[in-house]
Amino acid sequence: MKPGIRARLMILALAFLVIPALGYYSSLEIRGFLLRGQQSSQLMAVQAIASVLRERYDLFLAHAGAASSKEWDAVNYIYSATAPIKLDGDSADWGSVIETGKRVLGRESLIKETGGGFDPESGGFDLAMARWGERVYLWINARDQAVVSQAPGRAAPEKADHILLTLIDGDKGQTEYLIPVSPTGELSFWARPGPGEPYLRDETLLGRSAIGPAGYRMEIAIPESRIAGSMMIKILLVDVDDPRTGRERYTLGPRDDETPGLIRLGYLESNSIQRMLENLELGGAWVMVVDSKSRVRAESGSLPVEPVFHHVISRRIMSEGSPISEIQEDGAGGDLVVSGAPIKGLERDILGAVILASSASVAQSMQEKAMENAIEASMFAFIVITFGLALFATRLALRIHRLRREAEGAIDATGRVTVESLRASRDAGDEIGDLSRSISQLLTRLRRHQDFLALLPGALKHEINNPLNNITVSLENLEAHTPAGDAHKYIKSAGRGAARLKELVDSLAEAASVEDSIQKEKFERVCLSSLLERYMENSARMDARHTIKFINLAGDAYIEGSDFKIEQMLDKLMDNAMDYCPDGGMIEARLERSRNGLLLNFSNSGPTIPDHMKEKIFDSLVSTREGRGGARPHLGIGLYIARVIAEGHGGAISACNLPDGNGTMFQMIFPENR
Amino acid sequence: MPKIIGIVEDDQDQLENYADAMRRKGYEPRQFRKADAALKAFANSPPDLAILDIILGDDVDGGFSLCRNLLAVHPAMPVIFLTDRVDEIDRISGLRLGAWDYETKPISLNFLAEKVAAIFRIMEYRSRPPAKDEGLIKCGGLALNENRMTITWKEIPVDLTLTEFRIVAALARRPGDVKSYEALMESAIQTVVANNTINTHIRHIRKKFAAVDPEFDKIQNEYALGYRWAED
């Protein structure tokens, strides 16, 4: 079966699902557009930052007195603290200095190993420097499984784990301080005037230490003036494993120079840059300023994923010397827009680079939002339109169904027009309304034709009766005036012809009026079983050629009807049976009760009815007879009348052949009147 | 002196045929094709019996009005309608006007003549003083004088047409016996008609008896055969 209107419209409605697809493509466009916008605004930002920093090229220079630029690599930066540093052995007040500026010294820093082996896993130290006010602070985090602190009293300080710090005061010469790990936390500083001389307490420096399970930490404050002259210090860590003998296990220190422990210092003015970056208020963006060696000078903002690409980017910026912008995956499923611009010095030399990265999440979220909107809108549209279409289609289907039902009901089972004007969609202005009106017109015309056909036999009878009467009476007169002889034979013959004509016209008129007459009939309670019994008994009495019998299985059975009409119906059935039943054959009526009413089977032996005739046999002017040419005309009206009477009694009639193939059976069903 | 029979029929051929037949039977026919001419002639010299067609030329009810006018002047004049109008309503209208019978075409001239003769015979009997027990059938509540065509049911007269009267007479003559449709047709002086025509007459008869006695159920249908008058 092909899909109905509703199903077809529903399939069509699926076309609306193309909207999300279109939405997806347009969201891709939006995303591209947004990303391009983000890139260009980022480029503008980084170029602006780069221009500002260009004006402050001095910030990129090492502190005055620092080594020349070829030695930059060896400079140890002194960071600017963001808050005052307390000497308490705790690193909390150092802010991010330790994290970003610490120097980790491990195996490669091993200078001397005397006692047992140095274990790089548990040994080594971190060094960080910061400035606050007029002081430079040192932060040392030594890893030591067995800390040996200075024994109480005035024990030799060199017999504890200690730091050797040498301040080089330029032309004033240098002072080496021995700083043992203090058991109390209060650091003591020991200096000796010359090599080999004993250590004496020196009170010019301040510091504190703290011992933990993994080692010790020291915070040391040095007046800035003590290092400003040379911008160099020497620092060594000496690990002692026996407080009694003072035996040294190893010595660690930076090896930047030929002199072990010597490091060059430089002030890192990044704070200015940092502050500047922070003042920019770049929202969710991450900004980094690197120097020409790709060292981070300032960083602001954060990204969900650690930016590991800035080296690559900064090198590219500095080698190309021009701004770049690209989109990278952030490694967490999202995208990053990364832009960078070189910072150029006064001589167009490249001082560093500004790198700015921000998540493409805005574009992404915009895309998702756009997509979401498209899907939501299209689903809404889909649902609304589908619902509308379903409603429309249902209404349409319903209207067509109603029209069809009414149109079907307008013509009854016998093909008679019962309704001339359809009510369904009668006043509708659309095509279905047109269809309804067309069908009504059609029915009206059909009805007129039907009425004409119904009136025809009556009119014909009326018109024929006069000339027929004329013939009949003329023949009688002719017969009276003609002497007996051959002529009488012809006169009789003509008379028979006229009589037959009369019968014919009567039959036609009877058929035409039977429906009308049964409607006018006053119905009463009729005992069908006794009527049948009398009828069959009387028929049997008059007819010796056939075996006529009645079998009553229903007992006393009543119907609402007219005995005249039932008799007329039985006459027609009996006539039909007599015509077909061979001599000695059987004609039988059988009455029984069925679920649907009283069942009357009227059967006779004889020829069967061809299958294709079983329905048509009850139509007017249909006969299966092939010119048997009896005394009576066969117009195929008898069974038609039988059907009209059966139906007029609320019953039905059908024809079939006997199972043994030796006859036919007419089956009638009547509603019982109990 | 031959009986005068007025015949009104707009078809010349049929008119001639009826007239010839009547003449042959010894009557004196007066032929008319129009109602007004007939009425005028009959006013002066009324016929002994009138045979009227209903449709007279353009006047579809010409026979009816003619009958009404004739009977207004000559109430005793027997009238027979002979028409091609077979509808029940016409039959009833005609009989209500006071016609003795209503015959539909085509008719047998012999039967027509027989009916005319029967009517004259009845008229003849009616004009004489009643003789004792002449042609009288008594059967239960029924009293029927065949000669005078009078019938009473439980002492109340029942007004029947000639055909109806003859059917009742045929049935009542042998109560309990079945009269076949054919026999009834013969008695009623009818050409071969469908059983249905007899049924229609029976229906009218029952209705007329029921009018005087709602309990009337003497005429019983012997389905497939005919009718019988139930014995008491």
Tab-separated table of C-alpha atoms in Angstrom, chain A residues 461-463 465-470 472-477 480-481 502-503 506 510 521 526 530-532 534-536 538-539 541-542 562-565 567-568 571, chain B residues 9 11 13-14 16-18 20-21 24 53 55 84-86 105-111 178 181 191-193 195-196 199 202-203 206 221-225 227-228:
chain	number	residue	atom	x	y	z
A	461	LYS	CA	-47.634	0.554	-19.108
A	462	HIS	CA	-49.942	3.520	-19.199
A	463	GLU	CA	-49.064	4.293	-22.798
A	465	ASN	CA	-52.351	-0.273	-22.267
A	466	ASN	CA	-54.534	1.834	-24.558
A	467	PRO	CA	-53.289	0.416	-27.857
A	468	LEU	CA	-53.127	-3.032	-26.269
A	469	ASN	CA	-56.700	-2.683	-25.183
A	470	ASN	CA	-57.618	-1.576	-28.671
A	472	THR	CA	-57.597	-6.947	-27.570
A	473	VAL	CA	-61.125	-5.651	-28.070
A	474	SER	CA	-60.678	-5.430	-31.844
A	475	LEU	CA	-59.592	-9.063	-31.930
A	476	GLU	CA	-62.639	-10.033	-29.921
A	477	ASN	CA	-64.932	-8.156	-32.284
A	480	ALA	CA	-67.280	-12.441	-33.329
A	481	HIS	CA	-67.705	-11.234	-36.865
A	502	LYS	CA	-49.945	-7.405	-21.173
A	503	GLU	CA	-48.163	-9.759	-18.795
A	506	ASP	CA	-47.532	-5.879	-15.829
A	510	GLU	CA	-44.790	-4.681	-10.751
A	521	GLU	CA	-47.232	-1.768	3.328
A	526	VAL	CA	-46.573	-12.594	10.918
A	530	SER	CA	-46.910	-21.372	9.766
A	531	LEU	CA	-47.074	-19.226	6.622
A	532	LEU	CA	-44.276	-21.324	5.147
A	534	ARG	CA	-49.210	-23.567	4.609
A	535	TYR	CA	-47.457	-22.253	1.538
A	536	MET	CA	-45.323	-25.317	0.971
A	538	ASN	CA	-50.494	-25.908	-0.691
A	539	SER	CA	-47.746	-25.803	-3.291
A	541	ARG	CA	-50.914	-30.145	-3.209
A	542	MET	CA	-51.029	-28.314	-6.523
A	562	SER	CA	-46.604	-8.373	5.430
A	563	ASP	CA	-47.904	-11.851	4.668
A	564	PHE	CA	-48.967	-10.686	1.207
A	565	LYS	CA	-45.440	-9.612	0.416
A	567	GLU	CA	-46.243	-14.765	-0.186
A	568	GLN	CA	-45.322	-12.723	-3.230
A	571	ASP	CA	-44.249	-17.049	-5.349
B	9	GLU	CA	-64.022	7.055	-24.397
B	11	ASP	CA	-60.131	6.910	-28.368
B	13	ASP	CA	-61.159	2.951	-32.165
B	14	GLN	CA	-61.794	1.625	-28.697
B	16	GLU	CA	-66.205	1.767	-31.757
B	17	ASN	CA	-65.106	-1.603	-30.497
B	18	TYR	CA	-66.993	-1.241	-27.217
B	20	ASP	CA	-69.959	-2.936	-31.526
B	21	ALA	CA	-69.581	-5.433	-28.744
B	24	ARG	CA	-73.802	-7.488	-30.498
B	53	ASP	CA	-62.891	6.293	-19.320
B	55	ILE	CA	-58.761	10.464	-19.179
B	84	ASP	CA	-55.683	2.634	-18.282
B	85	ARG	CA	-55.063	4.273	-14.926
B	86	VAL	CA	-54.003	1.427	-12.689
B	105	LYS	CA	-57.371	-1.978	-19.635
B	106	PRO	CA	-56.817	-4.180	-21.472
B	107	ILE	CA	-60.192	-5.737	-20.870
B	108	SER	CA	-62.010	-8.628	-22.393
B	109	LEU	CA	-65.208	-7.488	-24.135
B	110	ASN	CA	-66.904	-10.689	-23.116
B	111	PHE	CA	-66.098	-10.081	-19.473
B	178	VAL	CA	-60.167	-23.135	-0.563
B	181	TYR	CA	-56.725	-17.644	-7.328
B	191	THR	CA	-59.106	-11.559	-17.168
B	192	VAL	CA	-55.985	-13.453	-16.206
B	193	VAL	CA	-54.343	-11.272	-13.633
B	195	ASN	CA	-52.307	-13.183	-7.835
B	196	ASN	CA	-51.407	-9.821	-6.532
B	199	ASN	CA	-54.725	-10.007	-3.046
B	202	ILE	CA	-59.049	-9.199	-0.705
B	203	ARG	CA	-57.282	-6.457	1.121
B	206	ARG	CA	-61.027	-7.091	4.603
B	221	ASN	CA	-55.194	-16.782	3.062
B	222	GLU	CA	-54.268	-20.198	1.807
B	223	TYR	CA	-50.785	-19.253	0.788
B	224	ALA	CA	-49.771	-20.336	-2.696
B	225	LEU	CA	-53.349	-21.415	-3.412
B	227	TYR	CA	-58.429	-17.985	-0.048
B	228	ARG	CA	-61.196	-19.520	1.939
